[in-house]
Amino acid sequence: MIKSWNLLYKSLASYSQVQSILWYNTGDKLKFFTHFRTHINLKYSSTTASITPSTQVNMSAFKFLDYDCIGFDLDNTLLRYNVTNMVHLIYETLANYLVTEKGYNSKYLLKPLEDKDLDFMQKGLFLDFERGNILRINADGVIQRACHGSNLLSTEEIKKIYPEQRWEIIDVFCNDMLSTWNGPLSMKMRSLLDYFDVSSSLVFARLIDTLDEEQGGPLNAYNVWPNMLDGLIEMFNRDHFKMNRGYFFPSLRENPHKYMYKCTARTITWLQELKRHRITFLITGSNVDFVDFNATYALGEDWKSLFDIVICYAKKPAFFIEKRPFLDIVNNEEGNNIIESKDLKRGGIYSQGNWEGLTEFLKNICGKQNPRYIYIGDNLLQDIYVPNSYVQCDTVAVTEEQMSEGMVHQNLSHPDEKVLNSTFWGSYFCLKDSNINMDSLWGHVIKKYSKLCIPDINLIAQQPLEESYLCFYKDGKKYDGYYPAVPLSISTF
């Protein structure tokens, strides 16, 4: 059993993944469309019918009030981070660990981050651990761009390494994005899914550059990922927030204003109004004490009153497909008492748990046998793909790149565009050059598995609850679901 957890432990790549395994405490390391705030007068009718796949396909528009139960993620959804400062903090913490604890040469790792380094980072890249390569994938699973370390590979070089620009592990991932989450394949590849992840691409690239320089050329195989993972586990260990240990959590504690943005008063009012009309819930992967600190800063002292139930340390995506028990919270710490779903209380806050148990609770308090659910989050695997594919929960994707890259007929800008946008890799949503003009893998996921894609909750909060929004079709072929407008990068498709 310990051996199996050890394999699982070493497969993790991100803050959320690290948080989802540390609980075990084994001691081992284990074509274009613009909304223009379109008003569509669709008559709202309350229904108790369950949402079937065919119903989802036929829905061309929706209202939040069409749903009985509306859920939210916290990090990078309700709570926005200063991505630039967060990327610097995570990079510096991990790089220093690798130099001081693992003995890597500091020449590249400790170089100050310049604009070109920030431009190298992008959410959604894939790491090929053994070859030392970083990959950019299109919607068909084809490797369109790649680097060895920080060095860009030509198309011819990509084809020599990956015949027909394909890699069997990416093919498996594209068929089912959970297939590489754990187990043997997770020891070979990892996708960088959120803003806690993006620094890892540059750390990985600089480690490969370091080894290549020391050895006088590329190695036959690389094994830097286990050391990176050790550093991520050390950085994000949930016990370290309470202990004020390390560099990451103390920095957030001391300077929350440097790393987090407060929610607007309008967003908080919108959440209050929403809760008066519907059941609202929060599912977050963060530990309860970290949640309380962040939510208090962003949403205010009464943040818990915004939700009918709060689930912390949810271990997404497993929360949606497994049956871990709910645990009580005592003095802002996870307790040892298992709470049955029938004993969950309105206004309660719990740790871990599972979707099936949560929906039993939600059915009871809303008085419907088949209520309609929608979940709003930023992580396209944990918050969008898995809920929609595995438990038929509709989703809304929060993707800040939509604002940073610019939208048609919108004058909105993003303060962290130097980090979010990449001239090196291209648009987050699509791949365009002289030969191709197509969705990226993640642009495809957004269209296929979410109803709506927004850059910021506050844009929705400015609209009345009864507002109707055009949305994506289940076939993933149309761009209608980008609100308030389609990204500029795909406006010429």
GROMACS .gro file of C-alpha atoms in nm:
model
  493
    1MET     CA    1   0.000   0.000   0.000
    2ILE     CA    2   0.281   0.239   0.087
    3LYS     CA    3   0.444   0.165  -0.246
    4SER     CA    4   0.127   0.251  -0.435
    5TRP     CA    5   0.096   0.582  -0.250
    6ASN     CA    6   0.461   0.648  -0.322
    7LEU     CA    7   0.393   0.620  -0.695
    8LEU     CA    8   0.090   0.843  -0.662
    9TYR     CA    9   0.284   1.095  -0.456
   10LYS     CA   10   0.553   1.130  -0.721
   11SER     CA   11   0.300   1.183  -1.000
   12LEU     CA   12   0.177   1.518  -0.873
   13ALA     CA   13   0.257   1.845  -1.044
   14SER     CA   14   0.063   2.134  -0.902
   15TYR     CA   15  -0.050   2.305  -0.586
   16SER     CA   16  -0.392   2.144  -0.613
   17GLN     CA   17  -0.245   1.801  -0.681
   18VAL     CA   18   0.002   1.829  -0.395
   19GLN     CA   19  -0.279   1.937  -0.164
   20SER     CA   20  -0.488   1.640  -0.275
   21ILE     CA   21  -0.235   1.378  -0.162
   22LEU     CA   22  -0.059   1.514   0.147
   23TRP     CA   23  -0.358   1.405   0.358
   24TYR     CA   24  -0.235   1.046   0.353
   25ASN     CA   25   0.075   1.127   0.563
   26THR     CA   26   0.256   0.810   0.467
   27GLY     CA   27   0.590   0.973   0.535
   28ASP     CA   28   0.707   0.879   0.185
   29LYS     CA   29   0.767   1.123  -0.106
   30LEU     CA   30   0.569   0.991  -0.268
   31LYS     CA   31  -1.674   3.185  -3.619
   32PHE     CA   32  -1.669   3.456  -3.429
   33PHE     CA   33  -1.940   3.592  -3.208
   34THR     CA   34  -1.954   3.897  -2.983
   35HIS     CA   35  -2.213   3.924  -2.710
   36PHE     CA   36  -2.237   4.300  -2.668
   37ARG     CA   37  -2.436   4.222  -2.352
   38THR     CA   38  -2.706   4.065  -2.567
   39HIS     CA   39  -3.045   4.040  -2.400
   40ILE     CA   40  -3.235   3.731  -2.504
   41ASN     CA   41  -3.585   3.712  -2.366
   42LEU     CA   42  -3.607   3.346  -2.283
   43LYS     CA   43  -3.890   3.269  -2.046
   44TYR     CA   44  -3.758   3.105  -1.731
   45SER     CA   45  -3.938   2.796  -1.617
   46SER     CA   46  -3.851   2.599  -1.309
   47THR     CA   47  -3.800   2.232  -1.376
   48THR     CA   48  -3.717   1.925  -1.175
   49ALA     CA   49  -3.609   1.721  -1.476
   50SER     CA   50  -3.254   1.592  -1.468
   51ILE     CA   51  -3.007   1.730  -1.718
   52THR     CA   52  -2.940   1.474  -1.987
   53PRO     CA   53  -2.664   1.505  -2.246
   54SER     CA   54  -2.922   1.576  -2.517
   55THR     CA   55  -3.072   1.857  -2.308
   56GLN     CA   56  -2.728   2.012  -2.273
   57VAL     CA   57  -2.667   1.996  -2.648
   58ASN     CA   58  -2.993   2.172  -2.733
   59MET     CA   59  -2.951   2.457  -2.488
   60SER     CA   60  -2.831   2.759  -2.686
   61ALA     CA   61  -2.857   2.997  -2.392
   62PHE     CA   62  -2.891   2.983  -2.018
   63LYS     CA   63  -2.944   3.188  -1.705
   64PHE     CA   64  -2.785   3.125  -1.370
   65LEU     CA   65  -3.138   3.117  -1.233
   66ASP     CA   66  -3.210   2.816  -1.455
   67TYR     CA   67  -3.005   2.617  -1.202
   68ASP     CA   68  -3.112   2.512  -0.855
   69CYS     CA   69  -2.763   2.475  -0.709
   70ILE     CA   70  -2.470   2.695  -0.809
   71GLY     CA   71  -2.117   2.609  -0.700
   72PHE     CA   72  -1.788   2.796  -0.702
   73ASP     CA   73  -1.419   2.728  -0.678
   74LEU     CA   74  -1.219   2.977  -0.470
   75ASP     CA   75  -0.861   3.014  -0.596
   76ASN     CA   76  -0.839   3.191  -0.934
   77THR     CA   77  -1.219   3.202  -0.951
   78LEU     CA   78  -1.379   3.408  -0.675
   79LEU     CA   79  -1.035   3.492  -0.540
   80ARG     CA   80  -0.808   3.648  -0.802
   81TYR     CA   81  -0.434   3.653  -0.747
   82ASN     CA   82  -0.175   3.900  -0.861
   83VAL     CA   83  -0.039   3.646  -1.106
   84THR     CA   84   0.287   3.832  -1.171
   85ASN     CA   85   0.384   3.846  -0.805
   86MET     CA   86   0.261   3.491  -0.744
   87VAL     CA   87   0.468   3.354  -1.033
   88HIS     CA   88   0.779   3.527  -0.897
   89LEU     CA   89   0.713   3.392  -0.547
   90ILE     CA   90   0.660   3.032  -0.659
   91TYR     CA   91   0.953   3.038  -0.900
   92GLU     CA   92   1.195   3.178  -0.643
   93THR     CA   93   1.079   2.936  -0.372
   94LEU     CA   94   1.118   2.631  -0.595
   95ALA     CA   95   1.446   2.741  -0.755
   96ASN     CA   96   1.607   2.813  -0.418
   97TYR     CA   97   1.496   2.474  -0.288
   98LEU     CA   98   1.653   2.296  -0.585
   99VAL     CA   99   1.983   2.477  -0.535
  100THR     CA  100   2.007   2.455  -0.156
  101GLU     CA  101   1.844   2.115  -0.096
  102LYS     CA  102   1.913   1.923  -0.417
  103GLY     CA  103   2.249   2.070  -0.511
  104TYR     CA  104   2.171   2.198  -0.860
  105ASN     CA  105   2.394   2.463  -1.015
  106SER     CA  106   2.257   2.812  -0.949
  107LYS     CA  107   2.380   2.961  -1.279
  108TYR     CA  108   2.045   2.942  -1.457
  109LEU     CA  109   1.803   2.864  -1.175
  110LEU     CA  110   1.877   3.176  -0.971
  111LYS     CA  111   1.889   3.419  -1.262
  112PRO     CA  112   1.639   3.701  -1.199
  113LEU     CA  113   1.323   3.671  -1.405
  114GLU     CA  114   1.316   3.903  -1.705
  115ASP     CA  115   1.031   3.976  -1.945
  116LYS     CA  116   1.150   3.704  -2.183
  117ASP     CA  117   1.133   3.452  -1.899
  118LEU     CA  118   0.778   3.551  -1.814
  119ASP     CA  119   0.694   3.525  -2.184
  120PHE     CA  120   0.822   3.166  -2.186
  121MET     CA  121   0.562   3.062  -1.929
  122GLN     CA  122   0.210   2.964  -2.028
  123LYS     CA  123  -0.072   2.776  -1.864
  124GLY     CA  124  -0.155   2.444  -2.030
  125LEU     CA  125   0.191   2.332  -2.146
  126PHE     CA  126   0.296   1.967  -2.112
  127LEU     CA  127   0.622   1.839  -1.964
  128ASP     CA  128   0.784   1.530  -2.115
  129PHE     CA  129   0.993   1.430  -1.814
  130GLU     CA  130   1.227   1.177  -1.973
  131ARG     CA  131   1.313   1.373  -2.287
  132GLY     CA  132   1.338   1.712  -2.116
  133ASN     CA  133   1.085   1.865  -2.354
  134ILE     CA  134   0.798   2.111  -2.314
  135LEU     CA  135   0.505   2.068  -2.553
  136ARG     CA  136   0.216   2.273  -2.694
  137ILE     CA  137  -0.076   2.063  -2.821
  138ASN     CA  138  -0.359   2.136  -3.061
  139ALA     CA  139  -0.719   2.016  -3.032
  140ASP     CA  140  -0.636   1.693  -3.219
  141GLY     CA  141  -0.348   1.604  -2.987
  142VAL     CA  142  -0.080   1.703  -3.240
  143ILE     CA  143   0.240   1.857  -3.100
  144GLN     CA  144   0.250   2.190  -3.280
  145ARG     CA  145   0.531   2.356  -3.084
  146ALA     CA  146   0.798   2.219  -2.854
  147CYS     CA  147   1.116   2.310  -2.670
  148HIS     CA  148   1.406   2.108  -2.542
  149GLY     CA  149   1.482   2.292  -2.222
  150SER     CA  150   1.438   2.654  -2.324
  151ASN     CA  151   1.543   2.594  -2.686
  152LEU     CA  152   1.269   2.595  -2.949
  153LEU     CA  153   1.256   2.288  -3.171
  154SER     CA  154   1.183   2.309  -3.542
  155THR     CA  155   0.897   2.111  -3.693
  156GLU     CA  156   1.152   1.872  -3.842
  157GLU     CA  157   1.313   1.819  -3.501
  158ILE     CA  158   0.973   1.758  -3.343
  159LYS     CA  159   0.895   1.492  -3.605
  160LYS     CA  160   1.223   1.312  -3.538
  161ILE     CA  161   1.142   1.286  -3.168
  162TYR     CA  162   0.766   1.238  -3.202
  163PRO     CA  163   0.673   1.060  -3.529
  164GLU     CA  164   0.390   1.242  -3.708
  165GLN     CA  165   0.412   1.498  -3.425
  166ARG     CA  166   0.226   1.264  -3.191
  167TRP     CA  167   0.311   1.106  -2.858
  168GLU     CA  168   0.113   0.806  -2.740
  169ILE     CA  169   0.082   0.947  -2.387
  170ILE     CA  170  -0.071   1.268  -2.519
  171ASP     CA  171  -0.310   1.056  -2.727
  172VAL     CA  172  -0.420   0.874  -2.412
  173PHE     CA  173  -0.461   1.206  -2.230
  174CYS     CA  174  -0.673   1.356  -2.507
  175ASN     CA  175  -0.899   1.051  -2.503
  176ASP     CA  176  -0.956   1.086  -2.127
  177MET     CA  177  -0.778   1.359  -1.934
  178LEU     CA  178  -0.800   1.162  -1.611
  179SER     CA  179  -0.608   0.868  -1.755
  180THR     CA  180  -0.269   1.026  -1.683
  181TRP     CA  181  -0.360   1.191  -1.353
  182ASN     CA  182  -0.217   0.905  -1.147
  183GLY     CA  183  -0.043   0.576  -1.215
  184PRO     CA  184   0.251   0.491  -1.445
  185LEU     CA  185   0.173   0.745  -1.718
  186SER     CA  186   0.176   1.028  -1.465
  187MET     CA  187   0.545   0.949  -1.409
  188LYS     CA  188   0.618   1.041  -1.771
  189MET     CA  189   0.412   1.353  -1.837
  190ARG     CA  190   0.230   1.634  -1.661
  191SER     CA  191   0.015   1.921  -1.783
  192LEU     CA  192   0.051   2.260  -1.613
  193LEU     CA  193  -0.307   2.353  -1.542
  194ASP     CA  194  -0.321   2.672  -1.335
  195TYR     CA  195  -0.128   2.976  -1.215
  196PHE     CA  196   0.031   2.779  -0.932
  197ASP     CA  197   0.181   2.559  -1.207
  198VAL     CA  198   0.311   2.795  -1.472
  199SER     CA  199   0.646   2.868  -1.303
  200SER     CA  200   0.729   2.498  -1.328
  201SER     CA  201   0.779   2.524  -1.704
  202LEU     CA  202   1.069   2.767  -1.665
  203VAL     CA  203   1.218   2.578  -1.370
  204PHE     CA  204   1.205   2.257  -1.574
  205ALA     CA  205   1.357   2.426  -1.881
  206ARG     CA  206   1.643   2.577  -1.681
  207LEU     CA  207   1.719   2.244  -1.514
  208ILE     CA  208   1.743   2.078  -1.856
  209ASP     CA  209   1.965   2.361  -1.986
  210THR     CA  210   2.189   2.320  -1.680
  211LEU     CA  211   2.235   1.947  -1.728
  212ASP     CA  212   2.293   1.979  -2.103
  213GLU     CA  213   2.563   2.239  -2.045
  214GLU     CA  214   2.732   2.032  -1.776
  215GLN     CA  215   2.728   1.719  -1.992
  216GLY     CA  216   2.823   1.894  -2.315
  217GLY     CA  217   2.499   1.802  -2.491
  218PRO     CA  218   2.156   1.643  -2.448
  219LEU     CA  219   2.130   1.343  -2.216
  220ASN     CA  220   1.973   1.014  -2.317
  221ALA     CA  221   1.717   1.057  -2.039
  222TYR     CA  222   1.639   1.308  -1.764
  223ASN     CA  223   1.515   1.259  -1.411
  224VAL     CA  224   1.468   1.609  -1.270
  225TRP     CA  225   1.095   1.582  -1.205
  226PRO     CA  226   1.119   1.390  -0.874
  227ASN     CA  227   1.336   1.670  -0.733
  228MET     CA  228   1.096   1.936  -0.859
  229LEU     CA  229   0.810   1.745  -0.702
  230ASP     CA  230   0.991   1.733  -0.368
  231GLY     CA  231   1.017   2.111  -0.383
  232LEU     CA  232   0.649   2.153  -0.469
  233ILE     CA  233   0.547   1.922  -0.185
  234GLU     CA  234   0.762   2.118   0.058
  235MET     CA  235   0.625   2.450  -0.066
  236PHE     CA  236   0.255   2.361  -0.063
  237ASN     CA  237   0.240   2.124   0.235
  238ARG     CA  238  -0.088   2.222   0.398
  239ASP     CA  239   0.056   2.197   0.750
  240HIS     CA  240   0.306   2.471   0.668
  241PHE     CA  241   0.043   2.746   0.664
  242LYS     CA  242  -0.047   2.684   1.028
  243MET     CA  243   0.320   2.646   1.121
  244ASN     CA  244   0.417   2.956   0.919
  245ARG     CA  245   0.698   2.745   0.777
  246GLY     CA  246   0.899   2.789   0.459
  247TYR     CA  247   0.885   3.090   0.229
  248PHE     CA  248   0.560   3.058   0.032
  249PHE     CA  249   0.295   3.068   0.306
  250PRO     CA  250   0.476   3.322   0.530
  251SER     CA  251   0.505   3.556   0.231
  252LEU     CA  252   0.130   3.536   0.171
  253ARG     CA  253   0.056   3.590   0.539
  254GLU     CA  254   0.280   3.894   0.566
  255ASN     CA  255   0.175   4.065   0.242
  256PRO     CA  256  -0.168   3.944   0.128
  257HIS     CA  257  -0.219   4.271  -0.063
  258LYS     CA  258   0.086   4.187  -0.275
  259TYR     CA  259  -0.050   3.853  -0.391
  260MET     CA  260  -0.430   3.874  -0.375
  261TYR     CA  261  -0.703   4.106  -0.497
  262LYS     CA  262  -1.013   4.185  -0.294
  263CYS     CA  263  -1.346   4.102  -0.455
  264THR     CA  264  -1.547   4.402  -0.565
  265ALA     CA  265  -1.846   4.509  -0.358
  266ARG     CA  266  -2.062   4.431  -0.661
  267THR     CA  267  -1.939   4.070  -0.672
  268ILE     CA  268  -2.016   4.021  -0.303
  269THR     CA  269  -2.363   4.174  -0.348
  270TRP     CA  270  -2.423   3.945  -0.648
  271LEU     CA  271  -2.330   3.640  -0.440
  272GLN     CA  272  -2.565   3.754  -0.164
  273GLU     CA  273  -2.849   3.802  -0.413
  274LEU     CA  274  -2.778   3.466  -0.574
  275LYS     CA  275  -2.794   3.289  -0.238
  276ARG     CA  276  -3.133   3.446  -0.166
  277HIS     CA  277  -3.273   3.282  -0.478
  278ARG     CA  278  -3.073   2.961  -0.515
  279ILE     CA  279  -2.857   2.715  -0.321
  280THR     CA  280  -2.489   2.813  -0.338
  281PHE     CA  281  -2.187   2.607  -0.243
  282LEU     CA  282  -1.808   2.637  -0.241
  283ILE     CA  283  -1.573   2.349  -0.330
  284THR     CA  284  -1.204   2.428  -0.296
  285GLY     CA  285  -0.889   2.219  -0.286
  286SER     CA  286  -0.723   2.441  -0.026
  287ASN     CA  287  -0.702   2.351   0.342
  288VAL     CA  288  -0.954   2.513   0.574
  289ASP     CA  289  -0.714   2.754   0.750
  290PHE     CA  290  -0.574   2.879   0.418
  291VAL     CA  291  -0.930   2.910   0.284
  292ASP     CA  292  -1.036   3.115   0.585
  293PHE     CA  293  -0.736   3.347   0.552
  294ASN     CA  294  -0.781   3.402   0.178
  295ALA     CA  295  -1.161   3.425   0.178
  296THR     CA  296  -1.161   3.666   0.471
  297TYR     CA  297  -0.920   3.891   0.284
  298ALA     CA  298  -1.103   3.872  -0.050
  299LEU     CA  299  -1.470   3.839   0.054
  300GLY     CA  300  -1.478   3.978   0.408
  301GLU     CA  301  -1.524   3.842   0.758
  302ASP     CA  302  -1.871   3.707   0.677
  303TRP     CA  303  -1.758   3.509   0.373
  304LYS     CA  304  -1.913   3.184   0.500
  305SER     CA  305  -2.258   3.345   0.491
  306LEU     CA  306  -2.232   3.364   0.111
  307PHE     CA  307  -2.268   2.986   0.078
  308ASP     CA  308  -2.509   2.721   0.201
  309ILE     CA  309  -2.219   2.480   0.248
  310VAL     CA  310  -1.840   2.496   0.213
  311ILE     CA  311  -1.615   2.202   0.126
  312CYS     CA  312  -1.240   2.249   0.182
  313TYR     CA  313  -0.947   2.027   0.088
  314ALA     CA  314  -1.180   1.861  -0.162
  315LYS     CA  315  -0.907   1.673  -0.349
  316LYS     CA  316  -1.046   1.753  -0.691
  317PRO     CA  317  -1.082   1.587  -0.937
  318ALA     CA  318  -1.124   1.278  -0.715
  319PHE     CA  319  -1.400   1.462  -0.524
  320PHE     CA  320  -1.630   1.418  -0.823
  321ILE     CA  321  -1.566   1.049  -0.889
  322GLU     CA  322  -1.463   0.884  -0.561
  323LYS     CA  323  -1.634   0.848  -0.224
  324ARG     CA  324  -1.400   0.988   0.038
  325PRO     CA  325  -1.584   1.069   0.361
  326PHE     CA  326  -1.663   1.418   0.484
  327LEU     CA  327  -1.465   1.518   0.793
  328ASP     CA  328  -1.562   1.776   1.051
  329ILE     CA  329  -1.382   2.105   1.112
  330VAL     CA  330  -1.276   2.187   1.468
  331ASN     CA  331  -1.113   2.522   1.551
  332ASN     CA  332  -1.030   2.581   1.186
  333GLU     CA  333  -0.859   2.243   1.156
  334GLU     CA  334  -0.964   1.918   0.996
  335GLY     CA  335  -1.102   1.683   1.260
  336ASN     CA  336  -1.121   1.305   1.278
  337ASN     CA  337  -1.498   1.263   1.289
  338ILE     CA  338  -1.661   1.126   0.975
  339ILE     CA  339  -1.981   1.310   0.883
  340GLU     CA  340  -2.243   1.118   0.686
  341SER     CA  341  -2.404   1.308   0.400
  342LYS     CA  342  -2.741   1.293   0.577
  343ASP     CA  343  -2.582   1.477   0.871
  344LEU     CA  344  -2.435   1.766   0.671
  345LYS     CA  345  -2.574   2.097   0.794
  346ARG     CA  346  -2.675   2.407   0.606
  347GLY     CA  347  -2.416   2.675   0.676
  348GLY     CA  348  -2.158   2.410   0.765
  349ILE     CA  349  -1.796   2.387   0.659
  350TYR     CA  350  -1.637   2.046   0.602
  351SER     CA  351  -1.320   1.886   0.474
  352GLN     CA  352  -1.275   1.635   0.188
  353GLY     CA  353  -1.598   1.448   0.102
  354ASN     CA  354  -1.744   1.358  -0.236
  355TRP     CA  355  -1.987   1.483  -0.501
  356GLU     CA  356  -2.244   1.207  -0.452
  357GLY     CA  357  -2.277   1.287  -0.083
  358LEU     CA  358  -2.288   1.661  -0.147
  359THR     CA  359  -2.567   1.626  -0.403
  360GLU     CA  360  -2.772   1.419  -0.157
  361PHE     CA  361  -2.746   1.712   0.084
  362LEU     CA  362  -2.830   1.964  -0.190
  363LYS     CA  363  -3.136   1.763  -0.294
  364ASN     CA  364  -3.264   1.769   0.061
  365ILE     CA  365  -3.230   2.141   0.118
  366CYS     CA  366  -3.367   2.250  -0.221
  367GLY     CA  367  -3.655   2.002  -0.204
  368LYS     CA  368  -3.602   1.854  -0.550
  369GLN     CA  369  -3.517   1.500  -0.647
  370ASN     CA  370  -3.328   1.605  -0.960
  371PRO     CA  371  -3.200   1.958  -0.912
  372ARG     CA  372  -2.987   2.122  -1.178
  373TYR     CA  373  -2.626   2.198  -1.092
  374ILE     CA  374  -2.365   2.430  -1.235
  375TYR     CA  375  -2.006   2.471  -1.112
  376ILE     CA  376  -1.778   2.767  -1.183
  377GLY     CA  377  -1.401   2.725  -1.175
  378ASP     CA  378  -1.070   2.790  -1.348
  379ASN     CA  379  -0.893   2.454  -1.371
  380LEU     CA  380  -1.000   2.305  -1.703
  381LEU     CA  381  -0.940   1.948  -1.589
  382GLN     CA  382  -1.054   1.955  -1.226
  383ASP     CA  383  -1.334   2.213  -1.249
  384ILE     CA  384  -1.459   2.181  -1.607
  385TYR     CA  385  -1.379   1.850  -1.778
  386VAL     CA  386  -1.435   1.610  -1.488
  387PRO     CA  387  -1.759   1.759  -1.348
  388ASN     CA  388  -1.908   1.783  -1.696
  389SER     CA  389  -1.788   1.446  -1.829
  390TYR     CA  390  -1.822   1.229  -1.521
  391VAL     CA  391  -2.119   1.367  -1.326
  392GLN     CA  392  -2.302   1.568  -1.596
  393CYS     CA  393  -2.271   1.894  -1.406
  394ASP     CA  394  -2.276   2.203  -1.626
  395THR     CA  395  -1.977   2.432  -1.585
  396VAL     CA  396  -1.852   2.787  -1.641
  397ALA     CA  397  -1.481   2.835  -1.708
  398VAL     CA  398  -1.299   3.136  -1.562
  399THR     CA  399  -1.004   3.203  -1.793
  400GLU     CA  400  -0.814   3.525  -1.735
  401GLU     CA  401  -0.628   3.494  -2.066
  402GLN     CA  402  -0.955   3.593  -2.232
  403MET     CA  403  -0.904   3.942  -2.091
  404SER     CA  404  -0.526   3.958  -2.115
  405GLU     CA  405  -0.523   3.864  -2.485
  406GLY     CA  406  -0.803   4.111  -2.558
  407MET     CA  407  -1.160   4.063  -2.678
  408VAL     CA  408  -1.348   4.194  -2.980
  409HIS     CA  409  -1.491   4.544  -2.925
  410GLN     CA  410  -1.384   4.543  -2.559
  411ASN     CA  411  -1.144   4.790  -2.398
  412LEU     CA  412  -1.071   4.577  -2.093
  413SER     CA  413  -0.709   4.509  -1.999
  414HIS     CA  414  -0.536   4.277  -1.754
  415PRO     CA  415  -0.260   4.392  -1.514
  416ASP     CA  416  -0.073   4.061  -1.551
  417GLU     CA  417  -0.073   4.035  -1.929
  418LYS     CA  418   0.307   3.999  -1.943
  419VAL     CA  419   0.275   3.669  -1.760
  420LEU     CA  420  -0.053   3.547  -1.908
  421ASN     CA  421   0.028   3.627  -2.272
  422SER     CA  422   0.309   3.455  -2.458
  423THR     CA  423   0.457   3.559  -2.791
  424PHE     CA  424   0.679   3.251  -2.762
  425TRP     CA  425   0.394   2.996  -2.750
  426GLY     CA  426   0.110   3.200  -2.901
  427SER     CA  427  -0.250   3.241  -2.794
  428TYR     CA  428  -0.380   3.021  -2.514
  429PHE     CA  429  -0.698   2.959  -2.713
  430CYS     CA  430  -0.565   2.874  -3.058
  431LEU     CA  431  -0.264   2.798  -3.275
  432LYS     CA  432  -0.204   3.020  -3.576
  433ASP     CA  433   0.080   3.047  -3.825
  434SER     CA  434   0.126   3.023  -4.201
  435ASN     CA  435   0.012   2.660  -4.204
  436ILE     CA  436  -0.242   2.621  -3.924
  437ASN     CA  437  -0.539   2.805  -3.784
  438MET     CA  438  -0.708   2.592  -3.521
  439ASP     CA  439  -0.810   2.561  -3.158
  440SER     CA  440  -0.552   2.472  -2.901
  441LEU     CA  441  -0.631   2.170  -2.689
  442TRP     CA  442  -0.752   2.396  -2.408
  443GLY     CA  443  -0.955   2.616  -2.643
  444HIS     CA  444  -1.131   2.298  -2.752
  445VAL     CA  445  -1.189   2.184  -2.392
  446ILE     CA  446  -1.346   2.520  -2.306
  447LYS     CA  447  -1.594   2.498  -2.594
  448LYS     CA  448  -1.680   2.132  -2.545
  449TYR     CA  449  -1.711   2.102  -2.167
  450SER     CA  450  -1.827   2.444  -2.043
  451LYS     CA  451  -2.141   2.647  -2.103
  452LEU     CA  452  -1.966   2.981  -2.079
  453CYS     CA  453  -1.612   3.117  -2.059
  454ILE     CA  454  -1.551   3.442  -1.872
  455PRO     CA  455  -1.231   3.622  -1.771
  456ASP     CA  456  -1.359   3.750  -1.436
  457ILE     CA  457  -1.659   3.677  -1.213
  458ASN     CA  458  -1.707   4.051  -1.170
  459LEU     CA  459  -1.822   4.085  -1.532
  460ILE     CA  460  -2.110   3.846  -1.461
  461ALA     CA  461  -2.181   4.014  -1.129
  462GLN     CA  462  -2.251   4.342  -1.310
  463GLN     CA  463  -2.549   4.181  -1.484
  464PRO     CA  464  -2.889   4.104  -1.329
  465LEU     CA  465  -2.944   3.748  -1.210
  466GLU     CA  466  -3.207   3.691  -1.478
  467GLU     CA  467  -2.964   3.781  -1.759
  468SER     CA  468  -2.951   3.530  -2.046
  469TYR     CA  469  -2.621   3.431  -2.206
  470LEU     CA  470  -2.554   3.255  -2.532
  471CYS     CA  471  -2.344   2.950  -2.460
  472PHE     CA  472  -2.127   2.686  -2.619
  473TYR     CA  473  -2.277   2.380  -2.785
  474LYS     CA  474  -2.178   2.037  -2.662
  475ASP     CA  475  -2.026   1.955  -3.003
  476GLY     CA  476  -1.753   2.211  -2.932
  477LYS     CA  477  -1.778   2.369  -3.277
  478LYS     CA  478  -1.903   2.721  -3.203
  479TYR     CA  479  -1.759   3.016  -3.013
  480ASP     CA  480  -2.083   3.166  -2.880
  481GLY     CA  481  -2.003   3.100  -2.515
  482TYR     CA  482  -1.723   3.354  -2.472
  483TYR     CA  483  -1.856   3.640  -2.258
  484PRO     CA  484  -1.847   3.935  -2.289
  485ALA     CA  485  -1.682   3.870  -2.628
  486VAL     CA  486  -1.470   3.626  -2.823
  487PRO     CA  487  -1.090   3.657  -2.778
  488LEU     CA  488  -0.917   3.859  -3.048
  489SER     CA  489  -0.694   3.564  -3.135
  490ILE     CA  490  -0.985   3.358  -3.264
  491SER     CA  491  -1.199   3.641  -3.404
  492THR     CA  492  -1.070   3.576  -3.758
  493PHE     CA  493  -1.141   3.202  -3.758
   0.00000   0.00000   0.00000
